[in-house]
Amino acid sequence: MMNLFGIPVPDDVAAAFLAAAANKRAEGAKKAYKPENPWGKEAPDTESKAKKSAGTAKKFFDAYMAEGFSREEAFELTKGNLNVKF
């Protein structure tokens, strides 16, 4: 067998090289990918943020209902508020 440089290599050496490269690749694939935490040591408390957001959405909905909008209109207006990014 010839390698990329045109140097003859015995078939058993080439096969061992290819097997070693495949094993190395398989070992790397077995290791679980664990990304770094982009927020530093502690992740943000998503549960409390979700509760706060839900409370805010409920306040919007209730305010629209109090102003005389139908349930469907209040829901659509609340959805619009949630989709706005500042």
PDB file of C-alpha atoms in Angstrom:
ATOM      1  CA  MET A   1       0.000   0.000   0.000  1.00  0.00           C
ATOM      2  CA  MET A   2       1.216   3.522  -0.751  1.00  0.00           C
ATOM      3  CA  ASN A   3       0.659   6.491   1.548  1.00  0.00           C
ATOM      4  CA  LEU A   4       0.100  10.104   0.498  1.00  0.00           C
ATOM      5  CA  PHE A   5       3.835  10.683   0.095  1.00  0.00           C
ATOM      6  CA  GLY A   6       4.346   7.730  -2.221  1.00  0.00           C
ATOM      7  CA  ILE A   7       6.310   5.712   0.326  1.00  0.00           C
ATOM      8  CA  PRO A   8       5.453   2.021   0.294  1.00  0.00           C
ATOM      9  CA  VAL A   9       3.971   0.847   3.620  1.00  0.00           C
ATOM     10  CA  PRO A  10       3.253  -2.784   4.463  1.00  0.00           C
ATOM     11  CA  ASP A  11      -0.462  -3.591   4.479  1.00  0.00           C
ATOM     12  CA  ASP A  12      -0.472  -4.734   8.121  1.00  0.00           C
ATOM     13  CA  VAL A  13       1.107  -1.429   9.242  1.00  0.00           C
ATOM     14  CA  ALA A  14      -1.407   0.589   7.219  1.00  0.00           C
ATOM     15  CA  ALA A  15      -4.293  -1.468   8.609  1.00  0.00           C
ATOM     16  CA  ALA A  16      -3.011  -0.984  12.174  1.00  0.00           C
ATOM     17  CA  PHE A  17      -2.703   2.751  11.568  1.00  0.00           C
ATOM     18  CA  LEU A  18      -6.253   2.979  10.247  1.00  0.00           C
ATOM     19  CA  ALA A  19      -7.600   0.867  13.130  1.00  0.00           C
ATOM     20  CA  ALA A  20      -5.809   3.049  15.692  1.00  0.00           C
ATOM     21  CA  ALA A  21      -7.203   6.211  14.095  1.00  0.00           C
ATOM     22  CA  ALA A  22     -10.734   4.761  14.086  1.00  0.00           C
ATOM     23  CA  ASN A  23     -10.420   3.719  17.754  1.00  0.00           C
ATOM     24  CA  LYS A  24      -9.169   7.162  18.742  1.00  0.00           C
ATOM     25  CA  ARG A  25     -12.115   8.770  16.964  1.00  0.00           C
ATOM     26  CA  ALA A  26     -14.569   6.371  18.636  1.00  0.00           C
ATOM     27  CA  GLU A  27     -13.116   7.153  22.088  1.00  0.00           C
ATOM     28  CA  GLY A  28     -13.585  10.859  21.472  1.00  0.00           C
ATOM     29  CA  ALA A  29     -17.177  10.313  20.393  1.00  0.00           C
ATOM     30  CA  LYS A  30     -17.949   8.339  23.565  1.00  0.00           C
ATOM     31  CA  LYS A  31     -17.022  11.221  25.828  1.00  0.00           C
ATOM     32  CA  ALA A  32     -20.115  13.241  26.634  1.00  0.00           C
ATOM     33  CA  TYR A  33     -20.066  16.833  25.462  1.00  0.00           C
ATOM     34  CA  LYS A  34     -20.537  19.127  28.428  1.00  0.00           C
ATOM     35  CA  PRO A  35     -20.560  22.816  27.461  1.00  0.00           C
ATOM     36  CA  GLU A  36     -19.329  25.421  29.872  1.00  0.00           C
ATOM     37  CA  ASN A  37     -21.916  27.351  31.827  1.00  0.00           C
ATOM     38  CA  PRO A  38     -22.117  30.728  30.019  1.00  0.00           C
ATOM     39  CA  TRP A  39     -23.425  32.463  33.174  1.00  0.00           C
ATOM     40  CA  GLY A  40     -20.442  31.662  35.313  1.00  0.00           C
ATOM     41  CA  LYS A  41     -20.553  29.374  38.328  1.00  0.00           C
ATOM     42  CA  GLU A  42     -24.308  29.471  38.869  1.00  0.00           C
ATOM     43  CA  ALA A  43     -27.046  29.271  36.277  1.00  0.00           C
ATOM     44  CA  PRO A  44     -29.886  31.792  36.529  1.00  0.00           C
ATOM     45  CA  ASP A  45     -32.949  30.732  38.491  1.00  0.00           C
ATOM     46  CA  THR A  46     -35.254  29.988  35.563  1.00  0.00           C
ATOM     47  CA  GLU A  47     -38.091  28.787  37.759  1.00  0.00           C
ATOM     48  CA  SER A  48     -38.485  32.108  39.558  1.00  0.00           C
ATOM     49  CA  LYS A  49     -38.191  33.999  36.266  1.00  0.00           C
ATOM     50  CA  ALA A  50     -40.925  31.821  34.748  1.00  0.00           C
ATOM     51  CA  LYS A  51     -43.218  32.436  37.722  1.00  0.00           C
ATOM     52  CA  LYS A  52     -42.605  36.181  37.478  1.00  0.00           C
ATOM     53  CA  SER A  53     -43.344  36.148  33.725  1.00  0.00           C
ATOM     54  CA  ALA A  54     -46.534  34.148  34.257  1.00  0.00           C
ATOM     55  CA  GLY A  55     -47.657  36.603  36.931  1.00  0.00           C
ATOM     56  CA  THR A  56     -47.013  39.531  34.614  1.00  0.00           C
ATOM     57  CA  ALA A  57     -48.961  37.879  31.798  1.00  0.00           C
ATOM     58  CA  LYS A  58     -51.880  37.221  34.159  1.00  0.00           C
ATOM     59  CA  LYS A  59     -51.868  40.893  35.223  1.00  0.00           C
ATOM     60  CA  PHE A  60     -52.002  41.996  31.574  1.00  0.00           C
ATOM     61  CA  PHE A  61     -54.844  39.584  30.849  1.00  0.00           C
ATOM     62  CA  ASP A  62     -56.831  40.670  33.916  1.00  0.00           C
ATOM     63  CA  ALA A  63     -56.302  44.351  33.071  1.00  0.00           C
ATOM     64  CA  TYR A  64     -57.651  43.837  29.537  1.00  0.00           C
ATOM     65  CA  MET A  65     -60.648  41.910  30.891  1.00  0.00           C
ATOM     66  CA  ALA A  66     -61.344  44.700  33.397  1.00  0.00           C
ATOM     67  CA  GLU A  67     -61.355  47.230  30.563  1.00  0.00           C
ATOM     68  CA  GLY A  68     -64.120  45.333  28.775  1.00  0.00           C
ATOM     69  CA  PHE A  69     -62.254  43.258  26.194  1.00  0.00           C
ATOM     70  CA  SER A  70     -63.582  39.771  25.445  1.00  0.00           C
ATOM     71  CA  ARG A  71     -61.547  36.743  26.559  1.00  0.00           C
ATOM     72  CA  GLU A  72     -60.303  36.181  23.005  1.00  0.00           C
ATOM     73  CA  GLU A  73     -59.295  39.829  22.562  1.00  0.00           C
ATOM     74  CA  ALA A  74     -57.580  39.926  25.975  1.00  0.00           C
ATOM     75  CA  PHE A  75     -55.715  36.726  25.145  1.00  0.00           C
ATOM     76  CA  GLU A  76     -54.525  38.054  21.776  1.00  0.00           C
ATOM     77  CA  LEU A  77     -53.424  41.348  23.336  1.00  0.00           C
ATOM     78  CA  THR A  78     -51.559  39.480  26.070  1.00  0.00           C
ATOM     79  CA  LYS A  79     -49.831  37.291  23.471  1.00  0.00           C
ATOM     80  CA  GLY A  80     -48.784  40.452  21.658  1.00  0.00           C
ATOM     81  CA  ASN A  81     -47.255  41.814  24.848  1.00  0.00           C
ATOM     82  CA  LEU A  82     -45.325  38.607  25.440  1.00  0.00           C
ATOM     83  CA  ASN A  83     -43.880  38.595  21.925  1.00  0.00           C
ATOM     84  CA  VAL A  84     -42.512  42.156  22.109  1.00  0.00           C
ATOM     85  CA  LYS A  85     -38.773  42.381  22.778  1.00  0.00           C
ATOM     86  CA  PHE A  86     -37.290  45.485  24.301  1.00  0.00           C
TER      87      PHE A  86
END
